[in-house]
PDB file of C-alpha atoms in Angstrom:
ATOM      1  CA  MET T  19      21.119 -19.314   0.399  1.00 93.00           C
ATOM      2  CA  LEU T  20      21.567 -16.433   2.036  1.00 96.00           C
ATOM      3  CA  GLU T  21      24.390 -14.321   1.820  1.00 97.00           C
ATOM      4  CA  ILE T  22      26.760 -12.470   4.215  1.00 98.00           C
ATOM      5  CA  ALA T  23      30.017 -10.476   4.562  1.00 98.00           C
ATOM      6  CA  PHE T  24      31.497  -9.875   7.677  1.00 98.00           C
ATOM      7  CA  ILE T  25      33.696  -7.283   7.290  1.00 98.00           C
ATOM      8  CA  SER T  26      35.586  -6.620  10.952  1.00 98.00           C
ATOM      9  CA  ASP T  27      38.625  -7.095  13.027  1.00 98.00           C
ATOM     10  CA  PHE T  28      39.977  -8.233  16.690  1.00 98.00           C
ATOM     11  CA  VAL T  29      40.738  -5.982  18.481  1.00 97.00           C
ATOM     12  CA  CYS T  30      37.473  -3.694  17.926  1.00 97.00           C
ATOM     13  CA  PRO T  31      35.490  -4.122  20.494  1.00 97.00           C
ATOM     14  CA  TRP T  32      31.814  -3.260  17.999  1.00 97.00           C
ATOM     15  CA  CYS T  33      33.561  -5.338  15.519  1.00 98.00           C
ATOM     16  CA  TYR T  34      32.690  -8.353  18.548  1.00 98.00           C
ATOM     17  CA  ILE T  35      28.736  -7.683  20.054  1.00 98.00           C
ATOM     18  CA  GLY T  36      27.839  -7.791  16.367  1.00 97.00           C
ATOM     19  CA  LYS T  37      29.487 -10.940  16.167  1.00 98.00           C
ATOM     20  CA  ARG T  38      27.725 -11.674  18.963  1.00 97.00           C
ATOM     21  CA  ASN T  39      24.411  -9.935  18.239  1.00 97.00           C
ATOM     22  CA  LEU T  40      24.393 -12.126  14.381  1.00 97.00           C
ATOM     23  CA  ASP T  41      25.144 -15.128  16.406  1.00 97.00           C
ATOM     24  CA  MET T  42      21.978 -14.253  17.965  1.00 97.00           C
ATOM     25  CA  ALA T  43      20.501 -13.767  15.126  1.00 98.00           C
ATOM     26  CA  LEU T  44      20.902 -16.081  13.628  1.00 97.00           C
ATOM     27  CA  ALA T  45      20.738 -19.407  15.523  1.00 97.00           C
ATOM     28  CA  GLU T  46      16.847 -17.407  16.110  1.00 98.00           C
ATOM     29  CA  ARG T  47      16.236 -18.570  12.174  1.00 97.00           C
ATOM     30  CA  SER T  48      18.637 -21.749  12.939  1.00 97.00           C
ATOM     31  CA  GLU T  49      15.713 -23.299   9.192  1.00 97.00           C
ATOM     32  CA  TYR T  50      17.721 -20.364   7.461  1.00 97.00           C
ATOM     33  CA  ALA T  51      19.844 -21.584   4.867  1.00 96.00           C
ATOM     34  CA  ILE T  52      22.662 -18.874   5.748  1.00 97.00           C
ATOM     35  CA  SER T  53      26.524 -18.657   4.785  1.00 96.00           C
ATOM     36  CA  VAL T  54      28.378 -16.096   6.263  1.00 97.00           C
ATOM     37  CA  LEU T  55      31.777 -14.742   4.615  1.00 97.00           C
ATOM     38  CA  TRP T  56      34.630 -13.065   7.375  1.00 97.00           C
ATOM     39  CA  LEU T  57      36.863 -10.687   5.187  1.00 97.00           C
ATOM     40  CA  PRO T  58      39.674  -8.626   6.755  1.00 98.00           C
ATOM     41  CA  TYR T  59      39.776  -5.218   8.046  1.00 98.00           C
ATOM     42  CA  GLN T  60      43.026  -3.083   9.696  1.00 97.00           C
ATOM     43  CA  LEU T  61      41.332  -0.343  12.805  1.00 94.00           C
ATOM     44  CA  ALA T  62      45.204   0.176  12.980  1.00 92.00           C
ATOM     45  CA  PRO T  63      46.892  -0.207  10.167  1.00 92.00           C
ATOM     46  CA  ASP T  64      49.366   1.696  11.654  1.00 93.00           C
ATOM     47  CA  VAL T  65      50.942  -0.578  14.623  1.00 96.00           C
ATOM     48  CA  PRO T  66      53.702  -1.983  13.262  1.00 96.00           C
ATOM     49  CA  VAL T  67      54.786  -5.704  13.521  1.00 93.00           C
ATOM     50  CA  GLY T  68      55.026  -6.617  17.944  1.00 93.00           C
ATOM     51  CA  GLY T  69      52.523  -4.300  18.119  1.00 97.00           C
ATOM     52  CA  VAL T  70      51.791  -0.994  20.067  1.00 97.00           C
ATOM     53  CA  ASP T  71      51.392  -0.185  24.678  1.00 96.00           C
ATOM     54  CA  ARG T  72      46.785  -0.066  24.573  1.00 94.00           C
ATOM     55  CA  MET T  73      47.044   2.859  27.061  1.00 90.00           C
ATOM     56  CA  GLU T  74      49.780   4.871  25.376  1.00 91.00           C
ATOM     57  CA  TYR T  75      47.995   4.454  21.905  1.00 92.00           C
ATOM     58  CA  LEU T  76      44.846   4.928  22.441  1.00 90.00           C
ATOM     59  CA  ARG T  77      45.583   7.967  24.877  1.00 86.00           C
ATOM     60  CA  SER T  78      47.308   9.749  21.417  1.00 88.00           C
ATOM     61  CA  LYS T  79      43.475   8.232  19.597  1.00 86.00           C
ATOM     62  CA  LEU T  80      41.421   9.508  21.878  1.00 85.00           C
ATOM     63  CA  GLY T  81      43.182  12.399  23.467  1.00 83.00           C
ATOM     64  CA  SER T  82      42.824  11.487  27.262  1.00 84.00           C
ATOM     65  CA  ASP T  83      42.553   9.343  30.332  1.00 86.00           C
ATOM     66  CA  GLN T  84      38.601  10.878  30.352  1.00 90.00           C
ATOM     67  CA  GLN T  85      37.740   9.783  27.074  1.00 89.00           C
ATOM     68  CA  LEU T  86      39.419   6.767  26.942  1.00 89.00           C
ATOM     69  CA  ALA T  87      37.413   5.631  30.603  1.00 91.00           C
ATOM     70  CA  ALA T  88      34.293   6.713  28.732  1.00 92.00           C
ATOM     71  CA  HIS T  89      34.194   4.941  25.780  1.00 90.00           C
ATOM     72  CA  GLN T  90      35.557   1.850  27.710  1.00 92.00           C
ATOM     73  CA  ASP T  91      32.098   1.877  29.648  1.00 94.00           C
ATOM     74  CA  ALA T  92      29.924   2.658  27.181  1.00 94.00           C
ATOM     75  CA  VAL T  93      31.632  -0.458  25.525  1.00 96.00           C
ATOM     76  CA  ARG T  94      30.918  -2.532  28.718  1.00 95.00           C
ATOM     77  CA  GLU T  95      28.108  -1.437  29.028  1.00 94.00           C
ATOM     78  CA  HIS T  96      26.409  -2.845  25.246  1.00 94.00           C
ATOM     79  CA  GLY T  97      29.144  -6.164  26.186  1.00 96.00           C
ATOM     80  CA  GLN T  98      27.030  -6.692  28.342  1.00 95.00           C
ATOM     81  CA  ALA T  99      23.815  -6.613  26.810  1.00 92.00           C
ATOM     82  CA  ALA T 100      25.495  -9.480  24.278  1.00 95.00           C
ATOM     83  CA  GLY T 101      27.322 -11.581  26.605  1.00 95.00           C
ATOM     84  CA  ILE T 102      30.456 -10.168  27.140  1.00 97.00           C
ATOM     85  CA  ASP T 103      32.730 -10.019  29.609  1.00 96.00           C
ATOM     86  CA  PHE T 104      35.296  -6.912  28.696  1.00 97.00           C
ATOM     87  CA  ARG T 105      37.637  -7.164  30.378  1.00 97.00           C
ATOM     88  CA  PHE T 106      40.355  -3.605  29.381  1.00 96.00           C
ATOM     89  CA  ASP T 107      42.629  -4.448  32.611  1.00 95.00           C
ATOM     90  CA  ARG T 108      44.162  -7.644  31.390  1.00 97.00           C
ATOM     91  CA  ILE T 109      44.775  -6.149  27.441  1.00 97.00           C
ATOM     92  CA  GLN T 110      48.599  -4.598  27.499  1.00 96.00           C
ATOM     93  CA  ARG T 111      49.118  -4.091  24.128  1.00 96.00           C
ATOM     94  CA  ILE T 112      47.661  -3.320  20.677  1.00 97.00           C
ATOM     95  CA  PRO T 113      48.846  -6.026  18.472  1.00 98.00           C
ATOM     96  CA  ASN T 114      48.621  -5.309  14.328  1.00 97.00           C
ATOM     97  CA  THR T 115      46.447  -8.252  12.839  1.00 98.00           C
ATOM     98  CA  LEU T 116      47.455  -9.286  10.112  1.00 98.00           C
ATOM     99  CA  ASP T 117      48.390 -12.674  11.029  1.00 98.00           C
ATOM    100  CA  ALA T 118      45.436 -13.200  12.817  1.00 98.00           C
ATOM    101  CA  HIS T 119      43.439 -12.497   9.578  1.00 98.00           C
ATOM    102  CA  ARG T 120      46.036 -14.993   7.988  1.00 98.00           C
ATOM    103  CA  LEU T 121      44.427 -17.411   9.927  1.00 98.00           C
ATOM    104  CA  LEU T 122      40.753 -16.490   9.867  1.00 98.00           C
ATOM    105  CA  ARG T 123      41.128 -17.123   6.301  1.00 98.00           C
ATOM    106  CA  TRP T 124      43.379 -20.622   6.897  1.00 98.00           C
ATOM    107  CA  ALA T 125      40.132 -21.609   9.236  1.00 98.00           C
ATOM    108  CA  GLN T 126      37.921 -20.227   6.910  1.00 96.00           C
ATOM    109  CA  GLU T 127      39.053 -22.916   4.297  1.00 96.00           C
ATOM    110  CA  HIS T 128      37.783 -25.886   7.219  1.00 97.00           C
ATOM    111  CA  ASP T 129      34.774 -24.324   7.459  1.00 96.00           C
ATOM    112  CA  LEU T 130      35.734 -22.980  11.744  1.00 98.00           C
ATOM    113  CA  ALA T 131      35.626 -19.206  10.416  1.00 97.00           C
ATOM    114  CA  ALA T 132      33.196 -19.115  12.836  1.00 96.00           C
ATOM    115  CA  ASP T 133      34.820 -20.587  15.528  1.00 97.00           C
ATOM    116  CA  MET T 134      37.666 -19.289  15.507  1.00 98.00           C
ATOM    117  CA  ALA T 135      36.638 -15.435  14.768  1.00 98.00           C
ATOM    118  CA  GLN T 136      35.386 -16.186  18.574  1.00 98.00           C
ATOM    119  CA  ARG T 137      38.368 -17.465  19.995  1.00 98.00           C
ATOM    120  CA  LEU T 138      40.708 -14.566  18.648  1.00 98.00           C
ATOM    121  CA  PHE T 139      37.926 -12.000  20.479  1.00 98.00           C
ATOM    122  CA  GLU T 140      37.169 -13.413  23.566  1.00 98.00           C
ATOM    123  CA  ALA T 141      41.324 -14.057  23.777  1.00 98.00           C
ATOM    124  CA  TYR T 142      42.493 -10.749  22.913  1.00 98.00           C
ATOM    125  CA  PHE T 143      39.162  -8.910  24.893  1.00 98.00           C
ATOM    126  CA  GLU T 144      38.403 -11.159  28.026  1.00 98.00           C
ATOM    127  CA  GLU T 145      41.709 -13.438  28.406  1.00 98.00           C
ATOM    128  CA  GLY T 146      44.509  -9.981  27.306  1.00 98.00           C
ATOM    129  CA  LEU T 147      45.719 -12.038  24.957  1.00 98.00           C
ATOM    130  CA  ASP T 148      48.222 -10.546  22.652  1.00 98.00           C
ATOM    131  CA  ILE T 149      47.114 -12.306  18.796  1.00 98.00           C
ATOM    132  CA  GLY T 150      50.023 -11.295  17.442  1.00 98.00           C
ATOM    133  CA  GLU T 151      52.454 -13.555  18.713  1.00 98.00           C
ATOM    134  CA  HIS T 152      52.288 -16.377  16.670  1.00 98.00           C
ATOM    135  CA  GLU T 153      52.577 -19.236  19.684  1.00 98.00           C
ATOM    136  CA  VAL T 154      48.995 -18.045  20.411  1.00 98.00           C
ATOM    137  CA  LEU T 155      48.232 -17.893  17.214  1.00 98.00           C
ATOM    138  CA  ALA T 156      48.746 -21.744  16.817  1.00 98.00           C
ATOM    139  CA  ASN T 157      46.869 -21.962  20.383  1.00 98.00           C
ATOM    140  CA  LEU T 158      44.038 -20.852  19.287  1.00 98.00           C
ATOM    141  CA  ALA T 159      43.647 -22.357  16.129  1.00 98.00           C
ATOM    142  CA  GLU T 160      44.442 -26.154  18.823  1.00 98.00           C
ATOM    143  CA  ASP T 161      41.964 -24.459  20.997  1.00 98.00           C
ATOM    144  CA  VAL T 162      38.750 -24.775  17.864  1.00 98.00           C
ATOM    145  CA  GLY T 163      40.612 -27.973  15.515  1.00 98.00           C
ATOM    146  CA  LEU T 164      43.165 -26.861  13.612  1.00 98.00           C
ATOM    147  CA  SER T 165      46.516 -28.025  13.826  1.00 98.00           C
ATOM    148  CA  GLY T 166      48.304 -26.574  15.274  1.00 98.00           C
ATOM    149  CA  GLU T 167      51.217 -27.711  14.641  1.00 98.00           C
ATOM    150  CA  ASP T 168      50.376 -26.210  10.713  1.00 98.00           C
ATOM    151  CA  VAL T 169      49.224 -23.227  11.584  1.00 98.00           C
ATOM    152  CA  ARG T 170      53.612 -22.457  13.146  1.00 98.00           C
ATOM    153  CA  SER T 171      54.999 -23.649  10.506  1.00 98.00           C
ATOM    154  CA  LEU T 172      52.445 -21.861   7.705  1.00 98.00           C
ATOM    155  CA  LEU T 173      53.004 -18.665  10.064  1.00 98.00           C
ATOM    156  CA  ALA T 174      56.750 -18.404   9.466  1.00 98.00           C
ATOM    157  CA  THR T 175      55.795 -18.143   5.709  1.00 98.00           C
ATOM    158  CA  ASP T 176      54.483 -15.325   3.945  1.00 98.00           C
ATOM    159  CA  THR T 177      52.030 -16.968   3.194  1.00 98.00           C
ATOM    160  CA  ASP T 178      48.368 -16.252   2.532  1.00 98.00           C
ATOM    161  CA  LEU T 179      49.534 -12.275   3.928  1.00 97.00           C
ATOM    162  CA  GLU T 180      49.747 -10.470   0.099  1.00 98.00           C
ATOM    163  CA  PRO T 181      45.811 -11.993  -0.588  1.00 98.00           C
ATOM    164  CA  VAL T 182      45.196 -10.226   3.603  1.00 98.00           C
ATOM    165  CA  ARG T 183      46.516  -7.398   2.744  1.00 98.00           C
ATOM    166  CA  ALA T 184      44.602  -7.011  -0.463  1.00 98.00           C
ATOM    167  CA  GLY T 185      41.332  -7.639   1.449  1.00 98.00           C
ATOM    168  CA  PHE T 186      42.214  -4.939   3.329  1.00 97.00           C
ATOM    169  CA  ASN T 187      42.582  -2.688   0.579  1.00 97.00           C
ATOM    170  CA  ASN T 188      39.424  -3.721  -1.694  1.00 96.00           C
ATOM    171  CA  ALA T 189      37.280  -2.862   1.782  1.00 96.00           C
ATOM    172  CA  ARG T 190      38.238   0.776   1.341  1.00 94.00           C
ATOM    173  CA  GLU T 191      38.514   0.306  -2.139  1.00 95.00           C
ATOM    174  CA  ILE T 192      34.257  -0.286  -1.384  1.00 93.00           C
ATOM    175  CA  GLY T 193      34.301   2.220   0.434  1.00 94.00           C
ATOM    176  CA  VAL T 194      34.219   0.695   4.356  1.00 95.00           C
ATOM    177  CA  ARG T 195      34.871   3.197   6.964  1.00 90.00           C
ATOM    178  CA  GLY T 196      33.885   1.866   9.802  1.00 94.00           C
ATOM    179  CA  ILE T 197      33.670  -1.768  11.364  1.00 97.00           C
ATOM    180  CA  PRO T 198      31.541  -3.786  11.538  1.00 98.00           C
ATOM    181  CA  THR T 199      30.224  -4.255   8.187  1.00 98.00           C
ATOM    182  CA  LEU T 200      27.455  -6.701   6.691  1.00 98.00           C
ATOM    183  CA  ILE T 201      27.864  -6.725   3.670  1.00 97.00           C
ATOM    184  CA  PHE T 202      24.184  -9.165   2.760  1.00 97.00           C
ATOM    185  CA  GLN T 203      23.638 -10.664  -0.419  1.00 95.00           C
ATOM    186  CA  GLY T 204      26.261  -8.854  -2.504  1.00 94.00           C
ATOM    187  CA  LYS T 205      23.555  -5.556  -2.248  1.00 91.00           C
ATOM    188  CA  TRP T 206      22.941  -4.431   1.204  1.00 92.00           C
ATOM    189  CA  VAL T 207      24.426  -2.820   3.180  1.00 95.00           C
ATOM    190  CA  ALA T 208      24.730  -2.147   6.785  1.00 96.00           C
ATOM    191  CA  THR T 209      27.408  -0.206   8.807  1.00 95.00           C
ATOM    192  CA  GLY T 210      28.086  -0.524  13.232  1.00 96.00           C
ATOM    193  CA  VAL T 211      26.986  -2.278  15.424  1.00 96.00           C
ATOM    194  CA  GLN T 212      23.417  -3.999  14.367  1.00 96.00           C
ATOM    195  CA  SER T 213      20.470  -4.717  17.202  1.00 96.00           C
ATOM    196  CA  THR T 214      20.004  -8.713  17.371  1.00 97.00           C
ATOM    197  CA  GLU T 215      16.026  -7.721  16.575  1.00 97.00           C
ATOM    198  CA  ALA T 216      17.692  -5.346  13.486  1.00 97.00           C
ATOM    199  CA  LEU T 217      18.657  -8.558  12.305  1.00 97.00           C
ATOM    200  CA  ILE T 218      16.723 -11.273  12.484  1.00 97.00           C
ATOM    201  CA  GLY T 219      13.821  -8.382  11.068  1.00 97.00           C
ATOM    202  CA  VAL T 220      16.599  -8.260   7.843  1.00 96.00           C
ATOM    203  CA  LEU T 221      17.135 -11.991   7.330  1.00 97.00           C
ATOM    204  CA  ASP T 222      13.317 -12.420   7.915  1.00 97.00           C
ATOM    205  CA  GLN T 223      12.869  -9.552   5.450  1.00 95.00           C
ATOM    206  CA  LEU T 224      14.991 -11.898   3.233  1.00 95.00           C
ATOM    207  CA  GLU T 225      13.904 -15.050   3.178  1.00 95.00           C
ATOM    208  CA  ALA T 226      10.933 -13.980   1.936  1.00 94.00           C
ATOM    209  CA  GLU T 227      12.208 -12.554  -0.775  1.00 92.00           C
ATOM    210  CA  SER T 228      14.116 -15.346  -1.848  1.00 86.00           C
ATOM    211  CA  ALA T 229      10.647 -17.255  -1.546  1.00 84.00           C
ATOM    212  CA  GLY T 230       9.522 -14.562  -3.682  1.00 81.00           C
ATOM    213  CA  VAL T 231       6.941 -12.806  -1.859  1.00 68.00           C
ATOM    214  CA  PRO T 232       8.845  -9.687  -1.187  1.00 57.00           C
ATOM    215  CA  GLY T 233       8.207  -6.973   1.588  1.00 54.00           C
ATOM    216  CA  GLU T 234       6.673 -10.450   3.559  1.00 45.00           C
ATOM    217  CA  ALA T 235       8.914 -10.516   6.376  1.00 40.00           C
ATOM    218  CA  ALA T 236       7.704  -6.104   6.480  1.00 37.00           C
ATOM    219  CA  ASN T 237       4.370  -6.197   6.126  1.00 35.00           C
ATOM    220  CA  ASP T 238       4.309  -9.479   8.917  1.00 38.00           C
ATOM    221  CA  GLU T 239       6.283  -6.878  11.118  1.00 37.00           C
ATOM    222  CA  ASN T 240       3.543  -4.189  11.450  1.00 30.00           C
TER     223      ASN T 240
END
């Protein structure tokens, strides 16, 4: 079994692109036995519960409307290649994503993490939904087959707050400073958006090594 840890946050557009590229790589190598573990990270840990106005926050970080526009144009271009229609015009607020990560943790317990992550990303970046609101999260949970009633009840408690916060801390303790970060087999780290082709190459190499044929994948590429 090949293991991939995917460290990301749901308000990170590059994480959404990275996820889609990984999805396409996994689809191309569907014959491989691969397990993806979703690990939490907060891109904007300073955002309070309830969120903040998106434009004001990004202006404070990027410095000007021109820099913000250039950033969004670059994201849209890469997003189109991954089949994503980023709709920044629909996003009003940047949420605190602690509860979204709790929801993903619960989805992972039901083997629905990939579906839940996809739904959270598209809800925020394509539909402009506030994924910090409990009712929004409960509805998204229902979309992937979880009980919205159960999720509402859990979100009203402190369930799994500490494990998720510990996950944020652990990411920083192991040196994660940029996302998405992918960790293959607990050893090899790739930071930033990886192309589908590059990911396929990594999967081929790891599969060859797990079969006891070191370097076979690299040799095949030459």
